[in-house]
Amino acid sequence: MKRAKIAGTGSYVPLNRMTNDDMSNLVETSDEWIASRTGIRERRISTGENTSDLAYEAGVRALQASGLTAMDIDLIICATISPDSFMPSVACMVQERLGATRAAAFDLSAACSGLIYGMACASSFIETGMYQNILVIGAETLSKTLDWTDRSTCVLFGDGAGAVILSPSDTGKGISFIQLLSDGSKQDYLCLPAMPLRNPLIQEENSQSQVITMKGQEVFKFAVRSITDHINTVLKNMELSSVDIKYIITHQANYRIIEQAAKSSKIPMDKFYMNLDRYGNTSAATIGIALDEMAQNDMIQSGDKLILVGFGGGMTSGAVLVEWD
Ligand code: UT7
């Protein structure tokens, strides 16, 4: 059984920047409030590109980084909660645009944990030998899901896409531990309704609006606990200490969440990579964008061990231990 390694990373964000000052022209807020409560300074907001456009661009860049061609790809998984359409899937749209005609393709819904869930699926397919090269993309245009009059949510999110290509490792390095968790009893913490039930048998109109709503403080506590528990589980199961870990890349939602998780797991903050000041929370895309930035800046060398941790609506969470190949 061969482990899956990360063979390439890619990311793409829309050009258009929206700063905290720009947000204060829309809702009653300030750069001071947003930056001090969340760490976010600006986010990218699409002026026309949809989720499949961002996903495609991230996929192209991941392919280039891996040295593979579209025809080498066996499977495309796109994690998203903001697809262009329920059908066709974003993954099928990307497959067509890449010309990855050999690939199977599907979307996956695990909110901000989506890339971790996608990597877990891909890793398992590779370990069984069913597939060789798998493109996993986390892509979102959350800007279309926001209530732009609700200052408690609209300042937090942004648009973007991050991608990884997983392939079999010949060195024994790669993904050695995966943990996925879900807790449906907390489903009301973060919600984004889909189409309301509507048919000739239903009399009353459902006026539920299709925007993100959130119990911010509950999500905050869940996130700190999840990150801490996942890190401890990875370290314990793999008989490692935090000294053995080069970087921890968590879902980028809030600087204070990561700070509190660092404190409760007793790991120095400088091991936690952060870029949420520039992109805000791009849901399934954050971890892929962060990984790609780190790879491009030569921050990760062969043999470095990374823990990736996601958490999000569902509630869902997950962690992956990767040894860079
Ligand atoms: O992928 C997961 C996505 N979700 C998250 O990561 C959310 C996690 N939670 C959080 O990050 C924090 O709970 C928030 C940043 C959302 C909120 O921070 P908080 O410290 O929990 O603030 P709060 O909800 O307790 O609100 C404090 C005050 C309230 O005013 P009053 O009632 O004290 O007068 C809010 O109305 O801050 C007000 N407020 C704002 N003020 C200026 C809420 N949003 C804003 C805003 N600008 N954007």
Short mmCIF file of C-alpha atoms and ligand atoms in Angstrom, two decimals:
data_model
loop_
_atom_site.label_atom_id
_atom_site.label_comp_id
_atom_site.label_asym_id
_atom_site.label_seq_id
_atom_site.Cartn_x
_atom_site.Cartn_y
_atom_site.Cartn_z
CA MET A 1 0.00 0.00 0.00
CA LYS A 2 1.45 3.34 -1.11
CA ARG A 3 0.82 6.52 0.84
CA ALA A 4 -0.47 9.61 -0.94
CA LYS A 5 1.90 12.57 -1.22
CA ILE A 6 1.21 16.15 -2.17
CA ALA A 7 2.59 16.37 -5.71
CA GLY A 8 1.65 20.00 -6.35
CA THR A 9 -0.30 22.94 -5.01
CA GLY A 10 -2.09 25.86 -6.67
CA SER A 11 -4.31 28.76 -5.71
CA TYR A 12 -6.21 31.62 -7.23
CA VAL A 13 -8.09 34.60 -5.82
CA PRO A 14 -10.06 37.30 -7.65
CA LEU A 15 -8.10 40.49 -8.32
CA ASN A 16 -10.58 42.79 -6.60
CA ARG A 17 -9.59 43.69 -3.00
CA MET A 18 -12.12 44.91 -0.43
CA THR A 19 -10.51 46.48 2.61
CA ASN A 20 -12.07 46.88 6.04
CA ASP A 21 -12.51 50.56 5.23
CA ASP A 22 -14.48 49.55 2.11
CA MET A 23 -16.68 47.38 4.37
CA SER A 24 -17.34 50.35 6.64
CA ASN A 25 -18.97 52.08 3.65
CA LEU A 26 -21.51 49.24 3.49
CA VAL A 27 -22.28 48.43 7.15
CA GLU A 28 -21.66 50.06 10.52
CA THR A 29 -18.20 48.70 11.24
CA SER A 30 -14.57 49.81 11.30
CA ASP A 31 -11.09 48.60 10.43
CA GLU A 32 -10.31 48.71 14.16
CA TRP A 33 -13.26 46.41 15.08
CA ILE A 34 -12.68 43.88 12.29
CA ALA A 35 -8.89 43.73 12.66
CA SER A 36 -8.89 43.48 16.46
CA ARG A 37 -11.72 40.88 16.64
CA THR A 38 -10.66 38.73 13.69
CA GLY A 39 -7.23 39.68 12.30
CA ILE A 40 -8.78 40.30 8.86
CA ARG A 41 -7.62 43.44 6.97
CA GLU A 42 -8.97 42.76 3.49
CA ARG A 43 -10.60 40.05 1.39
CA ARG A 44 -10.97 39.36 -2.35
CA ILE A 45 -14.48 39.73 -3.72
CA SER A 46 -15.36 38.49 -7.21
CA THR A 47 -16.60 41.00 -9.76
CA GLY A 48 -17.74 38.30 -12.17
CA GLU A 49 -15.85 35.04 -11.73
CA ASN A 50 -17.90 32.19 -10.29
CA THR A 51 -16.68 29.28 -8.16
CA SER A 52 -15.82 27.10 -11.18
CA ASP A 53 -13.65 29.90 -12.62
CA LEU A 54 -11.62 30.16 -9.41
CA ALA A 55 -11.47 26.36 -9.08
CA TYR A 56 -10.22 26.00 -12.65
CA GLU A 57 -7.45 28.58 -12.19
CA ALA A 58 -6.28 26.93 -8.96
CA GLY A 59 -6.37 23.55 -10.71
CA VAL A 60 -4.26 24.82 -13.64
CA ARG A 61 -1.62 26.11 -11.20
CA ALA A 62 -1.59 22.86 -9.19
CA LEU A 63 -1.10 20.88 -12.41
CA GLN A 64 1.81 23.14 -13.43
CA ALA A 65 3.43 22.73 -10.01
CA SER A 66 3.09 18.93 -10.13
CA GLY A 67 4.52 18.55 -13.64
CA LEU A 68 1.51 16.38 -14.52
CA THR A 69 -0.85 16.98 -17.43
CA ALA A 70 -4.64 17.07 -17.35
CA MET A 71 -4.67 13.60 -18.94
CA ASP A 72 -2.77 12.19 -15.93
CA ILE A 73 -5.63 13.11 -13.58
CA ASP A 74 -7.89 10.20 -12.56
CA LEU A 75 -10.28 12.06 -10.27
CA ILE A 76 -11.28 15.65 -9.50
CA ILE A 77 -12.90 16.43 -6.15
CA CYS A 78 -14.15 19.95 -5.57
CA ALA A 79 -15.07 20.91 -2.01
CA THR A 80 -17.49 23.82 -2.04
CA ILE A 81 -20.60 25.22 -0.38
CA SER A 82 -21.02 27.88 -3.09
CA PRO A 83 -21.16 25.94 -6.39
CA ASP A 84 -22.21 27.60 -9.66
CA SER A 85 -25.05 25.06 -9.74
CA PHE A 86 -26.13 21.90 -7.91
CA MET A 87 -25.92 20.19 -11.28
CA PRO A 88 -23.56 20.06 -13.06
CA SER A 89 -20.96 19.93 -10.32
CA VAL A 90 -18.08 22.39 -10.20
CA ALA A 91 -15.73 19.40 -10.51
CA CYS A 92 -17.33 18.43 -13.85
CA MET A 93 -16.99 22.02 -15.11
CA VAL A 94 -13.31 22.02 -14.13
CA GLN A 95 -12.80 18.61 -15.74
CA GLU A 96 -14.14 19.93 -19.05
CA ARG A 97 -12.10 23.15 -18.98
CA LEU A 98 -8.88 21.36 -18.03
CA GLY A 99 -9.44 18.71 -20.68
CA ALA A 100 -9.04 16.03 -18.02
CA THR A 101 -11.14 13.64 -20.05
CA ARG A 102 -10.00 10.49 -18.20
CA ALA A 103 -11.04 11.86 -14.81
CA ALA A 104 -14.11 11.12 -12.72
CA ALA A 105 -15.38 14.24 -10.97
CA PHE A 106 -17.63 15.13 -8.06
CA ASP A 107 -18.31 17.91 -5.55
CA LEU A 108 -18.11 17.42 -1.82
CA SER A 109 -19.93 19.38 0.89
CA ALA A 110 -18.14 19.68 4.23
CA ALA A 111 -18.06 23.49 4.53
CA CYS A 112 -14.75 24.87 5.77
CA SER A 113 -13.43 21.34 6.44
CA GLY A 114 -13.98 20.52 2.76
CA LEU A 115 -10.37 20.39 1.59
CA ILE A 116 -9.45 18.06 4.48
CA TYR A 117 -12.42 15.80 3.69
CA GLY A 118 -11.41 15.85 0.01
CA MET A 119 -7.81 14.99 0.83
CA ALA A 120 -9.02 12.13 3.04
CA CYS A 121 -11.10 10.69 0.15
CA ALA A 122 -8.25 11.15 -2.32
CA SER A 123 -5.69 9.61 0.01
CA SER A 124 -7.90 6.54 0.52
CA PHE A 125 -8.43 6.08 -3.24
CA ILE A 126 -4.65 6.23 -3.74
CA GLU A 127 -3.90 3.82 -0.89
CA THR A 128 -6.31 1.24 -2.32
CA GLY A 129 -4.68 1.65 -5.74
CA MET A 130 -7.97 2.63 -7.39
CA TYR A 131 -6.63 5.99 -8.58
CA GLN A 132 -3.15 7.47 -9.03
CA ASN A 133 -3.39 11.25 -9.48
CA ILE A 134 -6.20 13.17 -7.84
CA LEU A 135 -6.90 16.89 -8.02
CA VAL A 136 -8.57 18.15 -4.85
CA ILE A 137 -9.85 21.72 -4.96
CA GLY A 138 -11.46 23.88 -2.29
CA ALA A 139 -13.22 26.76 -4.04
CA GLU A 140 -15.76 29.33 -2.92
CA THR A 141 -17.48 32.52 -3.99
CA LEU A 142 -18.94 33.14 -0.56
CA SER A 143 -19.66 36.74 -1.54
CA LYS A 144 -22.85 35.52 -3.25
CA THR A 145 -24.00 33.77 -0.05
CA LEU A 146 -23.65 36.74 2.30
CA ASP A 147 -26.22 39.09 3.76
CA TRP A 148 -24.37 42.30 2.94
CA THR A 149 -26.43 44.17 5.55
CA ASP A 150 -25.38 41.84 8.40
CA ARG A 151 -22.14 43.22 9.82
CA SER A 152 -21.65 40.17 12.07
CA THR A 153 -21.07 37.91 9.05
CA CYS A 154 -20.33 39.90 5.88
CA VAL A 155 -16.99 41.24 7.15
CA LEU A 156 -15.60 37.74 7.75
CA PHE A 157 -15.67 36.02 4.39
CA GLY A 158 -13.98 36.21 0.99
CA ASP A 159 -13.71 34.45 -2.38
CA GLY A 160 -10.85 32.16 -3.48
CA ALA A 161 -9.65 28.69 -4.41
CA GLY A 162 -6.83 26.41 -3.29
CA ALA A 163 -5.87 23.08 -4.83
CA VAL A 164 -3.61 20.11 -4.15
CA ILE A 165 -2.72 17.16 -6.35
CA LEU A 166 -2.24 13.89 -4.50
CA SER A 167 -0.20 11.08 -6.07
CA PRO A 168 1.36 7.83 -4.77
CA SER A 169 4.58 8.37 -2.82
CA ASP A 170 7.65 6.30 -3.70
CA THR A 171 9.55 7.38 -0.58
CA GLY A 172 7.16 6.40 2.23
CA LYS A 173 6.58 10.05 3.02
CA GLY A 174 3.19 11.67 2.50
CA ILE A 175 -0.10 11.48 4.38
CA SER A 176 0.28 9.16 7.37
CA PHE A 177 -2.69 10.10 9.56
CA ILE A 178 -6.23 11.34 8.93
CA GLN A 179 -9.04 12.09 11.37
CA LEU A 180 -12.50 13.27 10.28
CA LEU A 181 -15.29 14.19 12.73
CA SER A 182 -18.85 15.48 12.37
CA ASP A 183 -21.43 16.65 14.90
CA GLY A 184 -24.86 17.18 13.34
CA SER A 185 -26.32 18.16 16.72
CA LYS A 186 -24.60 21.53 16.21
CA GLN A 187 -25.98 22.04 12.69
CA ASP A 188 -27.58 25.38 13.65
CA TYR A 189 -24.20 26.99 14.43
CA LEU A 190 -23.54 27.78 10.75
CA CYS A 191 -26.26 27.61 8.10
CA LEU A 192 -26.63 28.31 4.41
CA PRO A 193 -30.04 27.11 3.18
CA ALA A 194 -30.41 25.61 -0.29
CA MET A 195 -33.65 25.75 -2.31
CA PRO A 196 -36.79 25.80 -0.16
CA LEU A 197 -39.18 22.85 -0.51
CA ARG A 198 -41.67 23.86 -3.22
CA ASN A 199 -44.17 21.68 -5.05
CA PRO A 200 -47.92 21.56 -5.84
CA LEU A 201 -48.63 19.75 -2.55
CA ILE A 202 -47.16 22.52 -0.38
CA GLN A 203 -49.42 25.46 0.31
CA GLU A 204 -47.39 27.85 2.45
CA GLU A 205 -44.55 29.84 0.94
CA ASN A 206 -41.11 29.31 2.42
CA SER A 207 -39.44 32.68 2.65
CA GLN A 208 -36.15 31.51 4.23
CA SER A 209 -33.39 33.61 2.67
CA GLN A 210 -30.38 31.86 1.17
CA VAL A 211 -27.61 33.59 3.11
CA ILE A 212 -25.07 32.48 5.71
CA THR A 213 -26.18 32.79 9.32
CA MET A 214 -23.95 31.98 12.25
CA LYS A 215 -23.80 31.63 16.03
CA GLY A 216 -20.42 33.33 16.18
CA GLN A 217 -19.45 32.64 19.76
CA GLU A 218 -20.53 28.98 19.59
CA VAL A 219 -18.49 28.52 16.40
CA PHE A 220 -15.54 30.23 18.10
CA LYS A 221 -15.58 27.80 21.05
CA PHE A 222 -16.11 24.78 18.77
CA ALA A 223 -13.17 25.88 16.62
CA VAL A 224 -10.70 26.32 19.48
CA ARG A 225 -11.69 22.94 20.95
CA SER A 226 -11.54 21.19 17.55
CA ILE A 227 -8.11 22.50 16.61
CA THR A 228 -6.68 21.60 20.02
CA ASP A 229 -8.24 18.12 20.08
CA HIS A 230 -7.19 17.30 16.50
CA ILE A 231 -3.58 18.37 17.12
CA ASN A 232 -3.42 16.31 20.31
CA THR A 233 -4.91 13.28 18.55
CA VAL A 234 -2.44 13.48 15.65
CA LEU A 235 0.55 13.82 17.99
CA LYS A 236 -0.60 11.03 20.32
CA ASN A 237 -1.46 8.56 17.55
CA MET A 238 1.77 9.17 15.63
CA GLU A 239 3.91 9.26 18.81
CA LEU A 240 5.18 12.73 17.93
CA SER A 241 5.70 15.88 19.95
CA SER A 242 5.01 19.41 18.73
CA VAL A 243 8.78 19.86 18.25
CA ASP A 244 8.56 17.33 15.38
CA ILE A 245 6.00 19.48 13.55
CA LYS A 246 7.27 22.26 11.26
CA TYR A 247 3.96 24.04 10.69
CA ILE A 248 0.30 23.76 11.58
CA ILE A 249 -2.07 25.10 8.94
CA THR A 250 -5.56 25.53 10.29
CA HIS A 251 -8.66 26.79 8.54
CA GLN A 252 -8.26 30.59 8.43
CA ALA A 253 -11.31 32.01 10.20
CA ASN A 254 -10.10 34.22 13.02
CA TYR A 255 -6.68 35.14 14.43
CA ARG A 256 -8.02 34.87 17.99
CA ILE A 257 -9.29 31.31 17.38
CA ILE A 258 -5.81 30.24 16.28
CA GLU A 259 -4.16 32.14 19.15
CA GLN A 260 -6.35 30.42 21.74
CA ALA A 261 -5.82 27.02 20.13
CA ALA A 262 -2.05 27.60 20.20
CA LYS A 263 -2.25 28.48 23.87
CA SER A 264 -4.38 25.48 24.82
CA SER A 265 -2.23 23.06 22.82
CA LYS A 266 0.94 24.71 24.24
CA ILE A 267 2.48 25.18 20.80
CA PRO A 268 4.24 28.45 19.87
CA MET A 269 2.22 30.75 17.61
CA ASP A 270 5.03 30.94 15.03
CA LYS A 271 4.25 27.32 14.05
CA PHE A 272 0.75 28.38 12.95
CA TYR A 273 0.77 29.79 9.42
CA MET A 274 -1.67 32.63 8.88
CA ASN A 275 -2.79 34.65 5.87
CA LEU A 276 -6.34 35.56 6.89
CA ASP A 277 -5.35 39.23 7.13
CA ARG A 278 -5.26 39.26 3.30
CA TYR A 279 -8.08 36.89 2.31
CA GLY A 280 -10.51 36.60 5.23
CA ASN A 281 -12.35 33.32 5.57
CA THR A 282 -12.63 31.61 2.16
CA SER A 283 -14.16 28.44 3.68
CA ALA A 284 -13.01 25.28 1.84
CA ALA A 285 -10.28 27.30 0.08
CA THR A 286 -8.28 28.61 3.06
CA ILE A 287 -6.00 25.65 3.73
CA GLY A 288 -5.17 25.14 0.04
CA ILE A 289 -4.37 28.83 -0.46
CA ALA A 290 -2.14 28.80 2.64
CA LEU A 291 -0.33 25.61 1.58
CA ASP A 292 0.29 27.02 -1.89
CA GLU A 293 1.68 30.29 -0.52
CA MET A 294 4.02 28.36 1.75
CA ALA A 295 5.16 26.07 -1.07
CA GLN A 296 5.77 29.05 -3.39
CA ASN A 297 7.78 30.83 -0.70
CA ASP A 298 9.97 27.71 -0.16
CA MET A 299 8.83 27.46 3.44
CA ILE A 300 8.41 23.67 3.27
CA GLN A 301 11.27 21.22 2.64
CA SER A 302 11.29 17.47 2.05
CA GLY A 303 10.82 15.68 5.38
CA ASP A 304 8.96 18.55 7.06
CA LYS A 305 5.88 17.39 8.94
CA LEU A 306 2.74 19.52 8.69
CA ILE A 307 -0.59 19.21 10.47
CA LEU A 308 -3.55 20.55 8.49
CA VAL A 309 -6.72 21.18 10.52
CA GLY A 310 -10.14 22.20 9.21
CA PHE A 311 -13.39 23.01 11.02
CA GLY A 312 -16.69 24.36 9.82
CA GLY A 313 -20.42 24.09 9.32
CA GLY A 314 -22.15 20.79 9.92
CA MET A 315 -20.40 20.95 12.29
CA THR A 316 -17.47 19.17 10.69
CA SER A 317 -13.77 19.04 11.42
CA GLY A 318 -10.73 17.09 10.32
CA ALA A 319 -6.97 16.83 10.41
CA VAL A 320 -4.25 15.41 8.20
CA LEU A 321 -0.59 14.76 9.02
CA VAL A 322 1.61 15.21 5.94
CA GLU A 323 5.33 14.57 5.62
CA TRP A 324 6.48 16.68 2.66
CA ASP A 325 7.93 14.46 -0.08
O1 UT7 B 1 -15.52 29.08 9.19
C1 UT7 B 1 -16.10 29.39 10.42
C2 UT7 B 1 -16.79 30.72 10.27
N1 UT7 B 1 -17.14 31.40 11.46
C3 UT7 B 1 -16.26 31.85 12.39
O2 UT7 B 1 -15.11 31.63 12.39
C4 UT7 B 1 -16.87 32.69 13.49
C5 UT7 B 1 -16.22 32.52 14.83
N2 UT7 B 1 -16.61 33.59 15.69
C6 UT7 B 1 -15.99 34.79 15.64
O3 UT7 B 1 -15.03 34.94 14.92
C7 UT7 B 1 -16.50 35.89 16.53
O4 UT7 B 1 -17.55 35.41 17.33
C8 UT7 B 1 -16.95 37.15 15.73
C9 UT7 B 1 -15.76 37.82 15.10
C10 UT7 B 1 -17.94 36.74 14.64
C11 UT7 B 1 -17.64 38.13 16.65
O5 UT7 B 1 -16.75 38.50 17.70
P1 UT7 B 1 -17.28 38.53 19.19
O6 UT7 B 1 -16.16 39.01 20.00
O7 UT7 B 1 -17.85 37.17 19.49
O8 UT7 B 1 -18.39 39.64 19.11
P2 UT7 B 1 -19.94 39.55 19.53
O9 UT7 B 1 -20.70 38.69 18.58
O10 UT7 B 1 -20.02 39.22 21.00
O11 UT7 B 1 -20.40 41.04 19.33
C12 UT7 B 1 -19.88 42.10 20.15
C13 UT7 B 1 -20.44 43.40 19.63
C14 UT7 B 1 -21.95 43.37 19.42
O12 UT7 B 1 -22.45 44.63 19.80
P3 UT7 B 1 -23.15 44.84 21.25
O13 UT7 B 1 -24.32 43.90 21.23
O14 UT7 B 1 -22.11 44.47 22.24
O15 UT7 B 1 -23.50 46.27 21.22
C15 UT7 B 1 -22.11 43.22 17.93
O16 UT7 B 1 -23.31 43.79 17.46
O17 UT7 B 1 -19.88 43.71 18.37
C16 UT7 B 1 -20.93 44.03 17.44
N3 UT7 B 1 -20.48 43.66 16.10
C17 UT7 B 1 -19.79 44.52 15.33
N4 UT7 B 1 -19.37 45.79 15.53
C18 UT7 B 1 -18.68 46.38 14.53
C19 UT7 B 1 -20.66 42.51 15.44
N5 UT7 B 1 -20.09 42.59 14.24
C20 UT7 B 1 -19.55 43.82 14.13
C21 UT7 B 1 -18.83 44.49 13.14
N6 UT7 B 1 -18.40 45.75 13.38
N7 UT7 B 1 -18.52 43.91 11.96
#
